[in-house]
PDB file of C-alpha atoms and ligand atoms in Angstrom:
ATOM      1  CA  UNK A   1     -21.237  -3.146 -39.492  1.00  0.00           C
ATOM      2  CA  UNK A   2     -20.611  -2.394 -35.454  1.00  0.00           C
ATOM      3  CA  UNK A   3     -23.395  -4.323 -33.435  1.00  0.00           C
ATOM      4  CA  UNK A   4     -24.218  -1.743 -31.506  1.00  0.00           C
ATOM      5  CA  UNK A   5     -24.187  -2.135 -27.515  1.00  0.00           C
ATOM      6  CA  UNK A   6     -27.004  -0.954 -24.729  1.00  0.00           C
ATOM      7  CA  UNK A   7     -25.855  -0.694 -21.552  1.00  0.00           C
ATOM      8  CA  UNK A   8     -27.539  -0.539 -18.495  1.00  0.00           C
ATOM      9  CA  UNK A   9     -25.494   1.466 -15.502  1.00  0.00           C
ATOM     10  CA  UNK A  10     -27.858   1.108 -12.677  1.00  0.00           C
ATOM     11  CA  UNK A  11     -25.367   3.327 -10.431  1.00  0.00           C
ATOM     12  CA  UNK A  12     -25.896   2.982  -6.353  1.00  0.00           C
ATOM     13  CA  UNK A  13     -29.364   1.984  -7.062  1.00  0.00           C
ATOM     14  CA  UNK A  14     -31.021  -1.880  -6.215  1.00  0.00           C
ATOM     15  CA  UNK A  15     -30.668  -4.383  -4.150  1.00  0.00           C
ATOM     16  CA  UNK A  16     -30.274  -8.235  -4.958  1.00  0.00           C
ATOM     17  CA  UNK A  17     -34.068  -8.474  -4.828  1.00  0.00           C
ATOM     18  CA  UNK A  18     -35.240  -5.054  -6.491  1.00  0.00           C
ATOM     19  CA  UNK A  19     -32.270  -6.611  -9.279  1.00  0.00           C
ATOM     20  CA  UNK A  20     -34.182  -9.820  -9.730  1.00  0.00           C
ATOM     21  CA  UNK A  21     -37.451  -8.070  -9.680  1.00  0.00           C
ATOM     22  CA  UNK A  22     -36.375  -5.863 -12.646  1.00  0.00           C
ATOM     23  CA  UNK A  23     -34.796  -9.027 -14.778  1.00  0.00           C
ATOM     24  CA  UNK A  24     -37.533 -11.024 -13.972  1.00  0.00           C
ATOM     25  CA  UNK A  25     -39.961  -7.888 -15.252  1.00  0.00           C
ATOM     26  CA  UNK A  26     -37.297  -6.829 -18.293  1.00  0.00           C
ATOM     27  CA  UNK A  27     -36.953 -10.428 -19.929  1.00  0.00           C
ATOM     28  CA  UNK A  28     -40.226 -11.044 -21.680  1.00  0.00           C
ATOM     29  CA  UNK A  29     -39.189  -7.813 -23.505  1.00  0.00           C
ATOM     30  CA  UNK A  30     -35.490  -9.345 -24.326  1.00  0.00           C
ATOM     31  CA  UNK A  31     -35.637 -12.743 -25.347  1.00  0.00           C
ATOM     32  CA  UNK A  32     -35.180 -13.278 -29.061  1.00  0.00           C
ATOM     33  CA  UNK A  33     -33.357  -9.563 -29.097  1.00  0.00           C
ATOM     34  CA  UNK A  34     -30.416  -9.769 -31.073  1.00  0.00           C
ATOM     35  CA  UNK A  35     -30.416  -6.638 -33.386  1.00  0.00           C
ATOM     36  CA  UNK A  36     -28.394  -5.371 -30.114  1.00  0.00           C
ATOM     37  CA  UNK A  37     -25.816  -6.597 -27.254  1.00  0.00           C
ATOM     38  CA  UNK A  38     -27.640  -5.940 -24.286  1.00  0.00           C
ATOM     39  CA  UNK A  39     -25.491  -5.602 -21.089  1.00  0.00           C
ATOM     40  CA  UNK A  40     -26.553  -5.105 -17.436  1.00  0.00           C
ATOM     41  CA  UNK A  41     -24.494  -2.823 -14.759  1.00  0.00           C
ATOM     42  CA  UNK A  42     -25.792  -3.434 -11.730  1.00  0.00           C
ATOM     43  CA  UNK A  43     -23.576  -2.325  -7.561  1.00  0.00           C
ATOM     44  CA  UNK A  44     -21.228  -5.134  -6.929  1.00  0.00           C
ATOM     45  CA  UNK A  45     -23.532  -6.932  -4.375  1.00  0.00           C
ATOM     46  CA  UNK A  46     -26.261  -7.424  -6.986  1.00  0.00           C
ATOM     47  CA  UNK A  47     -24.001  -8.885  -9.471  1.00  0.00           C
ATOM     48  CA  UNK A  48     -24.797 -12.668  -8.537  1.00  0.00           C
ATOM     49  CA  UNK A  49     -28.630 -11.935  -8.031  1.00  0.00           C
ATOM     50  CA  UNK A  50     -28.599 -10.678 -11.627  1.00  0.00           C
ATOM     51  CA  UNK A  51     -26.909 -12.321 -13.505  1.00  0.00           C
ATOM     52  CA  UNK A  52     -28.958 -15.903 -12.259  1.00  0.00           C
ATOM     53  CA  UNK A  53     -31.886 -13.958 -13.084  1.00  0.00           C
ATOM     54  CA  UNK A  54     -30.501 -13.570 -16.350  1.00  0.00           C
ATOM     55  CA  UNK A  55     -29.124 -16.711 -17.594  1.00  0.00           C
ATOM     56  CA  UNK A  56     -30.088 -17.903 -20.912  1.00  0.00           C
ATOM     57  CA  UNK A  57     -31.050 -14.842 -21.753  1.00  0.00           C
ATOM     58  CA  UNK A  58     -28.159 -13.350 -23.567  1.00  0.00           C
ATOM     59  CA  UNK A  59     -27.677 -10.297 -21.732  1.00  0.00           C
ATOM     60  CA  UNK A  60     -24.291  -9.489 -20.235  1.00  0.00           C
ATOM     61  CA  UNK A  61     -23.541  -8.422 -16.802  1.00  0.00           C
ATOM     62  CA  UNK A  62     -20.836  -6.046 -16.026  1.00  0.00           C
ATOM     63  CA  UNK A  63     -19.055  -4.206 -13.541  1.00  0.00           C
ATOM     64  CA  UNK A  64     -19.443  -0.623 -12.280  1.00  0.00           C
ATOM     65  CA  UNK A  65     -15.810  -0.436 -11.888  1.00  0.00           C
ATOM     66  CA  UNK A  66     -12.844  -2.724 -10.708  1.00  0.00           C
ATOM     67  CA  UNK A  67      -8.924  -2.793  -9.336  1.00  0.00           C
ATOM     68  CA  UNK A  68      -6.024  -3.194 -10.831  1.00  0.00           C
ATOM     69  CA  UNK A  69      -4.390  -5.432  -9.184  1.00  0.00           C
ATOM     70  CA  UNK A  70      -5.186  -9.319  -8.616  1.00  0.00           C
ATOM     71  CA  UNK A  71      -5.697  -9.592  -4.893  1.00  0.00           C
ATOM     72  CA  UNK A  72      -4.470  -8.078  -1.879  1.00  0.00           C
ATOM     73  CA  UNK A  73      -4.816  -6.026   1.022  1.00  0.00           C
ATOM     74  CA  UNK A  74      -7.039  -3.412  -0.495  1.00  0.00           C
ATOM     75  CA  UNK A  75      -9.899  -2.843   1.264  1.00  0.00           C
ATOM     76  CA  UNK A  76     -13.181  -2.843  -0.340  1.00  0.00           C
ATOM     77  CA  UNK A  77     -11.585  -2.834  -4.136  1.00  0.00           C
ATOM     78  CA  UNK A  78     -12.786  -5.790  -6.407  1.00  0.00           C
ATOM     79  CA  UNK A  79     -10.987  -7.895  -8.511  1.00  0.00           C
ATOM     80  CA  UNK A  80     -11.484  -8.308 -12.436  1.00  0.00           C
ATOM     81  CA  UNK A  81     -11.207 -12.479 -11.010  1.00  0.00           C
ATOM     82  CA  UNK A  82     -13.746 -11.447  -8.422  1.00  0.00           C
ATOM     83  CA  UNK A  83     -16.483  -9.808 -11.070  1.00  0.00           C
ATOM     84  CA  UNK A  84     -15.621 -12.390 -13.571  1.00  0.00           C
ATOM     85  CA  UNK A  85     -16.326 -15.122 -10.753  1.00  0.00           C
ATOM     86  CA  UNK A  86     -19.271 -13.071  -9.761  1.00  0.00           C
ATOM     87  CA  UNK A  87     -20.844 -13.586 -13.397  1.00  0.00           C
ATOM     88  CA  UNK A  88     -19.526 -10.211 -15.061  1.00  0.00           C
ATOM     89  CA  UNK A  89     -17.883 -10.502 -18.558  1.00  0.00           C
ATOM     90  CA  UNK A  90     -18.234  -6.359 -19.251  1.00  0.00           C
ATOM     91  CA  UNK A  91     -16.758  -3.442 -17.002  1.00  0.00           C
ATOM     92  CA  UNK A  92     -17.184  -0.187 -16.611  1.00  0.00           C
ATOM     93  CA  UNK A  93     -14.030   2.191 -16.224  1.00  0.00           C
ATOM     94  CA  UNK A  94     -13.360   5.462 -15.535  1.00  0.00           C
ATOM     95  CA  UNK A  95     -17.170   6.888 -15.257  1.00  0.00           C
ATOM     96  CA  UNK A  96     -17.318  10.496 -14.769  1.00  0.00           C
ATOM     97  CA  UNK A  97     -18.678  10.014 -11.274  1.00  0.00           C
ATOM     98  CA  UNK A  98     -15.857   8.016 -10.325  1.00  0.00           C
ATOM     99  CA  UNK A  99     -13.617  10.762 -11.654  1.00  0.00           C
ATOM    100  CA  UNK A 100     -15.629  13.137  -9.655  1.00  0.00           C
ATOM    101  CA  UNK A 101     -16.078  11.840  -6.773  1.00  0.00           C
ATOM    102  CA  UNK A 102     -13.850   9.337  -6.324  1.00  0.00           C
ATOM    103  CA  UNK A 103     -10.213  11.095  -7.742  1.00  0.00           C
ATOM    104  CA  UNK A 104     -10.116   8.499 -10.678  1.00  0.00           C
ATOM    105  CA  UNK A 105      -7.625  10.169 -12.882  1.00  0.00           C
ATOM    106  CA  UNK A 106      -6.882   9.310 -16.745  1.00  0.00           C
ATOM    107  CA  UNK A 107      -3.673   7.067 -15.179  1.00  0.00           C
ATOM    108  CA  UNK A 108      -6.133   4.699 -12.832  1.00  0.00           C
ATOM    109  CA  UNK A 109      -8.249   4.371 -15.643  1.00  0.00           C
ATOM    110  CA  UNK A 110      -5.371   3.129 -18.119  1.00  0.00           C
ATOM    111  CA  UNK A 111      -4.231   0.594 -15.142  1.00  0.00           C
ATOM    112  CA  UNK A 112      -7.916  -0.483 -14.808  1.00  0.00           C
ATOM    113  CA  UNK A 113      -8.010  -0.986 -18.451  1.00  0.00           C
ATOM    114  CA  UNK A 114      -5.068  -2.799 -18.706  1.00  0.00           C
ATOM    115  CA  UNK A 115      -6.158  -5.290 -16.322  1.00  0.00           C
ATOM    116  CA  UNK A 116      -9.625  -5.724 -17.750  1.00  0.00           C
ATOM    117  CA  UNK A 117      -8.212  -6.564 -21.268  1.00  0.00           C
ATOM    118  CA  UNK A 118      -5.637  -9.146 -19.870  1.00  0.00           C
ATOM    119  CA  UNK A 119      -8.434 -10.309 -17.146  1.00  0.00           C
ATOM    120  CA  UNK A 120     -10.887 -11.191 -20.679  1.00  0.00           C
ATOM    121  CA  UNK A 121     -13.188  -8.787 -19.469  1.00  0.00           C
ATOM    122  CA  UNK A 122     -14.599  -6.474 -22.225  1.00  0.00           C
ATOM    123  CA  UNK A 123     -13.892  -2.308 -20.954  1.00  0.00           C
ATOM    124  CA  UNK A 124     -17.002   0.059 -21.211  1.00  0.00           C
ATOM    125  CA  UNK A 125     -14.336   3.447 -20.971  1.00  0.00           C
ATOM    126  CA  UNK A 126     -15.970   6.702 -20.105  1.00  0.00           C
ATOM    127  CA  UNK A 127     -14.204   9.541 -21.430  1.00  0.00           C
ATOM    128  CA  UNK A 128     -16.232  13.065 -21.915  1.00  0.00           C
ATOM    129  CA  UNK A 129     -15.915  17.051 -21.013  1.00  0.00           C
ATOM    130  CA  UNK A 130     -17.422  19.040 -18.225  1.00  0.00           C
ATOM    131  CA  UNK A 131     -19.389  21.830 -19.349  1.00  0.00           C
ATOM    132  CA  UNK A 132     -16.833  24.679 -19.065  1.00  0.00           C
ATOM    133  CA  UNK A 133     -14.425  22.368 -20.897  1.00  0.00           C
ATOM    134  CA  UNK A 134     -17.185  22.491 -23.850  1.00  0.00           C
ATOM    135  CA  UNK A 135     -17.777  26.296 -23.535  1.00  0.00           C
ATOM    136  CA  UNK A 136     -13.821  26.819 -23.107  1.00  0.00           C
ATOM    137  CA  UNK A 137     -13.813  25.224 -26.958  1.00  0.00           C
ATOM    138  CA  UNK A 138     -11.939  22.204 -24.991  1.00  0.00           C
ATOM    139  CA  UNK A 139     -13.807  19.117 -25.708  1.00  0.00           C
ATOM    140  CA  UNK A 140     -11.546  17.359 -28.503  1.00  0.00           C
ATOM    141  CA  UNK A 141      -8.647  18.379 -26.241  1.00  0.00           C
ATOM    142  CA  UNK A 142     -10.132  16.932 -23.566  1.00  0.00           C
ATOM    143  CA  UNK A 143     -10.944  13.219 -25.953  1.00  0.00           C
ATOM    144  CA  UNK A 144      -7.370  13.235 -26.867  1.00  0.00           C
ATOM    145  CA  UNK A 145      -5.917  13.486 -23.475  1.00  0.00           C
ATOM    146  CA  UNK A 146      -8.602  11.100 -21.336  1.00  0.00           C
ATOM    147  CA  UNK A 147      -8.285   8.516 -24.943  1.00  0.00           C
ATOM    148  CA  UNK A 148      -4.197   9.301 -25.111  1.00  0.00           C
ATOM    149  CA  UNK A 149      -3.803   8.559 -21.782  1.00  0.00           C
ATOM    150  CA  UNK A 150      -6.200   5.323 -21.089  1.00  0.00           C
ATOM    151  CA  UNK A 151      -4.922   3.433 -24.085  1.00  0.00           C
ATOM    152  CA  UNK A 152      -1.362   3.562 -23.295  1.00  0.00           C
ATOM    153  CA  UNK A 153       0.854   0.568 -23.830  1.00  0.00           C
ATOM    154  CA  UNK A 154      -1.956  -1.029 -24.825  1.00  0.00           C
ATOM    155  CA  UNK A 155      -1.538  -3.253 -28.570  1.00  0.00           C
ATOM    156  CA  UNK A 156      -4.255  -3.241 -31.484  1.00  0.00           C
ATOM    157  CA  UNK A 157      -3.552  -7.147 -30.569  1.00  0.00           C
ATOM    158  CA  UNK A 158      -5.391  -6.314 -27.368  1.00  0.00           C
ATOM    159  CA  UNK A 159      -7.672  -3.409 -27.735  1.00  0.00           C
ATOM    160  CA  UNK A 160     -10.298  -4.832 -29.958  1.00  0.00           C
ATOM    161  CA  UNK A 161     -13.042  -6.079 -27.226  1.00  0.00           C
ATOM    162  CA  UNK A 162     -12.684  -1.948 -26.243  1.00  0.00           C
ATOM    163  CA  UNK A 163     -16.056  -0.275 -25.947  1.00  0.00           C
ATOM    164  CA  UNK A 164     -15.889   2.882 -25.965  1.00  0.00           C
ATOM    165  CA  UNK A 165     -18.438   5.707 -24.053  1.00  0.00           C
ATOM    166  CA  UNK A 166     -18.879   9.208 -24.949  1.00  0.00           C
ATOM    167  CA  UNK A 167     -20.708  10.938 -21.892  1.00  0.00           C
ATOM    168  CA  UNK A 168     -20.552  14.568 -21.863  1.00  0.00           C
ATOM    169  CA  UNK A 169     -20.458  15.181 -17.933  1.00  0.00           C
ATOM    170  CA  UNK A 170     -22.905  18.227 -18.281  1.00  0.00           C
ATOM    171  CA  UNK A 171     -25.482  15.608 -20.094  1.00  0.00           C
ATOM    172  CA  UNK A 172     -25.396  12.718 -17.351  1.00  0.00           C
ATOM    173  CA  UNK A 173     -28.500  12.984 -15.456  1.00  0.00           C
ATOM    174  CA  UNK A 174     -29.822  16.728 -16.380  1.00  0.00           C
ATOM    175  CA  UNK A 175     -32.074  15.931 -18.832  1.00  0.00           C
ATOM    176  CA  UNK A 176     -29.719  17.308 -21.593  1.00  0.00           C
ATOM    177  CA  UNK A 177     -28.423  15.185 -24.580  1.00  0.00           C
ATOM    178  CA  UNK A 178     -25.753  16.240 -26.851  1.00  0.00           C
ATOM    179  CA  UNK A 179     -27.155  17.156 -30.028  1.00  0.00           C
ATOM    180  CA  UNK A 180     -26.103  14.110 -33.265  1.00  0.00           C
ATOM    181  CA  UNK A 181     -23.481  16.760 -34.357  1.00  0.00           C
ATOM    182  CA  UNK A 182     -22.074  16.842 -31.311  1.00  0.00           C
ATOM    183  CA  UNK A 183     -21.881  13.669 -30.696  1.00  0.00           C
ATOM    184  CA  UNK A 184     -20.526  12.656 -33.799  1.00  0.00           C
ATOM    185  CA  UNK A 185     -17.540  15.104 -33.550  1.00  0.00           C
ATOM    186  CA  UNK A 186     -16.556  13.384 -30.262  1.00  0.00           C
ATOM    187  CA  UNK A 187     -16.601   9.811 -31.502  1.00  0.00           C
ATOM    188  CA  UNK A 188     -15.129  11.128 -34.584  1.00  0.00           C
ATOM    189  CA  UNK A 189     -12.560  12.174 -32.139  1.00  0.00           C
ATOM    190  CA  UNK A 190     -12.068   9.136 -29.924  1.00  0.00           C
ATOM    191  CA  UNK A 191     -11.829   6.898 -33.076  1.00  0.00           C
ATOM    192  CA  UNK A 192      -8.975   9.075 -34.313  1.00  0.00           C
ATOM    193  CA  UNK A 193      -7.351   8.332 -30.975  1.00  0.00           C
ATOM    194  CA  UNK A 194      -8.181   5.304 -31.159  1.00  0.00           C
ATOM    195  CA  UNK A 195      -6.655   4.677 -34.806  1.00  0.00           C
ATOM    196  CA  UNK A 196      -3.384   6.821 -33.549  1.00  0.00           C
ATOM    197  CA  UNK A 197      -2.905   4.442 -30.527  1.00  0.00           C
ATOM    198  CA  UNK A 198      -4.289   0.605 -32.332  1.00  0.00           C
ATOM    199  CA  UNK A 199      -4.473   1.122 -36.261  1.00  0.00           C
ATOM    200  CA  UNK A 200      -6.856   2.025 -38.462  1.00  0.00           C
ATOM    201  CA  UNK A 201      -8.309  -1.950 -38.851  1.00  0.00           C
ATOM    202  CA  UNK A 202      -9.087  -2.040 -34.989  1.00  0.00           C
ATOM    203  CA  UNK A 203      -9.863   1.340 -34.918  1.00  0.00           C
ATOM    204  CA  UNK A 204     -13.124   0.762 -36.872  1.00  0.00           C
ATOM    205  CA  UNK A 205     -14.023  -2.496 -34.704  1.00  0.00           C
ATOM    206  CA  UNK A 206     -14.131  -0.759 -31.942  1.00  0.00           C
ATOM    207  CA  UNK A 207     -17.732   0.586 -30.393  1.00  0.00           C
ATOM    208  CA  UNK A 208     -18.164   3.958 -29.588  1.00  0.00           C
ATOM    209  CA  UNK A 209     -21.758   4.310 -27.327  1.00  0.00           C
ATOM    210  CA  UNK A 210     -23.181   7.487 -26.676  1.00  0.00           C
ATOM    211  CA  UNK A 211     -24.212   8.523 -22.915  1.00  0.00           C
ATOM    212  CA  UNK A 212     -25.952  11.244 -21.077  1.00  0.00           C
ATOM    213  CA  UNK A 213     -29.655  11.375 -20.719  1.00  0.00           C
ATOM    214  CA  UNK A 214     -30.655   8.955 -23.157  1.00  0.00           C
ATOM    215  CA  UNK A 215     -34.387   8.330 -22.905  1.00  0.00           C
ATOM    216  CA  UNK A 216     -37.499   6.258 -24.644  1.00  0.00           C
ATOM    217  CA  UNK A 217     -38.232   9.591 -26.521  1.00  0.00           C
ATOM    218  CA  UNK A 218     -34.424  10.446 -27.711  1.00  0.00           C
ATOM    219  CA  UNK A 219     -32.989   6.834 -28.214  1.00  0.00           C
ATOM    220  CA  UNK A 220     -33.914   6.417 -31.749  1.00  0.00           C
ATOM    221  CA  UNK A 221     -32.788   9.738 -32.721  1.00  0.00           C
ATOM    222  CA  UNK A 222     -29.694   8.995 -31.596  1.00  0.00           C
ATOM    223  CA  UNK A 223     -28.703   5.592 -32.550  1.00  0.00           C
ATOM    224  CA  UNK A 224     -29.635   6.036 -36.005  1.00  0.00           C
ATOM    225  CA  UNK A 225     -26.515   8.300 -36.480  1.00  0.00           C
ATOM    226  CA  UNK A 226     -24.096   5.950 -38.114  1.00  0.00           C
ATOM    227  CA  UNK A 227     -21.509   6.986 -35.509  1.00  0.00           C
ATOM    228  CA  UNK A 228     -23.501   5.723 -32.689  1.00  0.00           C
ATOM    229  CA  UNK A 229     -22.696   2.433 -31.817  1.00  0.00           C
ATOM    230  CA  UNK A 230     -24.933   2.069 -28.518  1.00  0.00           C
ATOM    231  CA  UNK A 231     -25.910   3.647 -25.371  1.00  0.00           C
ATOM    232  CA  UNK A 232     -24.695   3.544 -21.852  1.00  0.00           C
ATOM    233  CA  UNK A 233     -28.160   4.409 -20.442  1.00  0.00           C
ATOM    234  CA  UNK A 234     -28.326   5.694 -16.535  1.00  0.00           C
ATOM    235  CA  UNK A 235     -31.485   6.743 -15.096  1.00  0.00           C
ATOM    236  CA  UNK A 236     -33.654   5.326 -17.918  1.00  0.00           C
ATOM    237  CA  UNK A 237     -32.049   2.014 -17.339  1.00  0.00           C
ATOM    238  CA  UNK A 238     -33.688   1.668 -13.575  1.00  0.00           C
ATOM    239  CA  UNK A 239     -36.874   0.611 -14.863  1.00  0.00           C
ATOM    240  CA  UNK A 240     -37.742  -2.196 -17.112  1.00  0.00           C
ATOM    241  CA  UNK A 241     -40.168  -0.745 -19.183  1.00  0.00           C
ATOM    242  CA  UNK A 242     -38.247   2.505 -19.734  1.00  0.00           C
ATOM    243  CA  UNK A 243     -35.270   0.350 -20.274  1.00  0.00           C
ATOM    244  CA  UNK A 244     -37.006  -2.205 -22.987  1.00  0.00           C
ATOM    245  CA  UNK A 245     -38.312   1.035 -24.688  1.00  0.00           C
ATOM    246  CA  UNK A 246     -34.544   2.264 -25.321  1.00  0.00           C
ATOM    247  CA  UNK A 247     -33.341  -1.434 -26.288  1.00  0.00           C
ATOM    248  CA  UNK A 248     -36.549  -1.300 -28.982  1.00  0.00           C
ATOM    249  CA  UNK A 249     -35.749   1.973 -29.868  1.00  0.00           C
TER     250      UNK A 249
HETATM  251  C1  LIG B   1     -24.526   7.325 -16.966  1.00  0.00           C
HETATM  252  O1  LIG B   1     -24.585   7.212 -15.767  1.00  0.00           O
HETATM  253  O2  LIG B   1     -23.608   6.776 -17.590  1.00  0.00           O
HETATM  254  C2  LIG B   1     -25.563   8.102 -17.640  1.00  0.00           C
HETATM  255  C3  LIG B   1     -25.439   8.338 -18.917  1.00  0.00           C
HETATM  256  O3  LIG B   1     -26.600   8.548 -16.864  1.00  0.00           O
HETATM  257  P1  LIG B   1     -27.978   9.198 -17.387  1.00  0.00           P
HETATM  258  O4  LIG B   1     -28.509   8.300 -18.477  1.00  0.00           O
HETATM  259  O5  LIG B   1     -28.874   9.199 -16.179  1.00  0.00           O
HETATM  260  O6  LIG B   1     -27.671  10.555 -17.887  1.00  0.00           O
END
């Protein structure tokens, strides 16, 4: 049986003080939760400011993103030392906004997941089609290449603290959620890829979480399908309540 994993990615949103404010707001409804891993994802700068807030507690802090390399002259990139240092033990990689926006491509993503893995930090990888992808019939293509690509030289040895996210891009922050059938034929997918590239035994560790407009009203829904292992939560995540409602689901 997965534990399954709700994750918190607060995006460009908080500072240190609106960061304590929520944890400080959020715990009451934590403490003693351990039906679920419960992991924080707060802008680099709110990183230490969280994750005091949050000590003893049990819930993780992670990364939005990080570099590749260890250190150098790489303006404004962070280290997986420098998150680790910062409190972090999870990371984000390869969000779809970061693909968007910020030409991550499924190579970067593989780098940034190599380094997590040999860094010890645990990889929260976003893979997931655009909407003319799905309506082109291109979605598992899609998995296999963003999943073929990002787990490259990479051992079963290494891959089992992988966590995996499946975030259709049209269902991150529109209001739309994939259907359970949908969703299931994407991790379905993923694991496959994941089984090709690691082995069957690791294969099945690994967590696949389910992202893209995951609310108080839709979260139970969706993690009672047995293929759900989690959910990487964005705009709910922002407020406590909202938050503790999808962690109680
Ligand atoms: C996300 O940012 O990963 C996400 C799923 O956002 P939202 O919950 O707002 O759709």
């Amino acid at each position: 049986m997965r534990k399954k994993v709700i994750a918190a990615n607060w995006k460009m949103y908080k500072t240190p003080h609106q960061a304590k404010e929520f944890v400080d707001s959020f715990l009451p409804h934590a403490w003693g939760h351990t039906r679920d891993e419960i992991v924080i994802c707060p802008p680099f700068v709110c990183i230490p400011a969280t994750a005091e807030a949050a000590q003893g507690s049990g819930i993780a802090i992670g990364g939005q993103d990080l570099y590749w390399e260890q250190e150098g002259a790489y303006t404004s990139a962070i280290s997986a030392h420098m998150l680790m240092a910062a409190g972090c033990t999870h990371v984000i990689i390869g969000h779809s906004e970061r693909r968007q926006y910020f030409s991550e491509t499924d190579d970067t993503v593989n780098r940034k997941l190599k380094r997590a893995l040999s860094a010890g930090l645990k990889p929260i990888v976003c893979v997931g089609e655009v909407i003319q992808e799905r309506e082109a019939g291109l979605t598992d293509e899609v998995l296999r290449r963003q999943c073929g690509i990002a787990f490259r030289d990479i051992s079963g040895g290494e891959a089992i603290p992988i966590i995996m996210a499946y975030e259709p891009v049209w269902a991150i922050g529109t209001g739309k959620t994939a259907t359970p059938e949908m969703a299931g034929e994407a991790h379905a997918v993923i694991r496959a890829e994941a089984a090709k590239a690691f082995g069957e035994g690791v294969a099945t560790q690994i967590r696949i979480l389910y992202g893209g407009s995951v609310k108080p009203d839709n979260a139970k829904a969706l993690m009672s399908q047995p293929e759900i292992d989690g959910a990487l939560v964005g705009g709910a995540s922002l407020d406590p309540k909202s938050f503790a409602a999808i962690v109680k689901y």
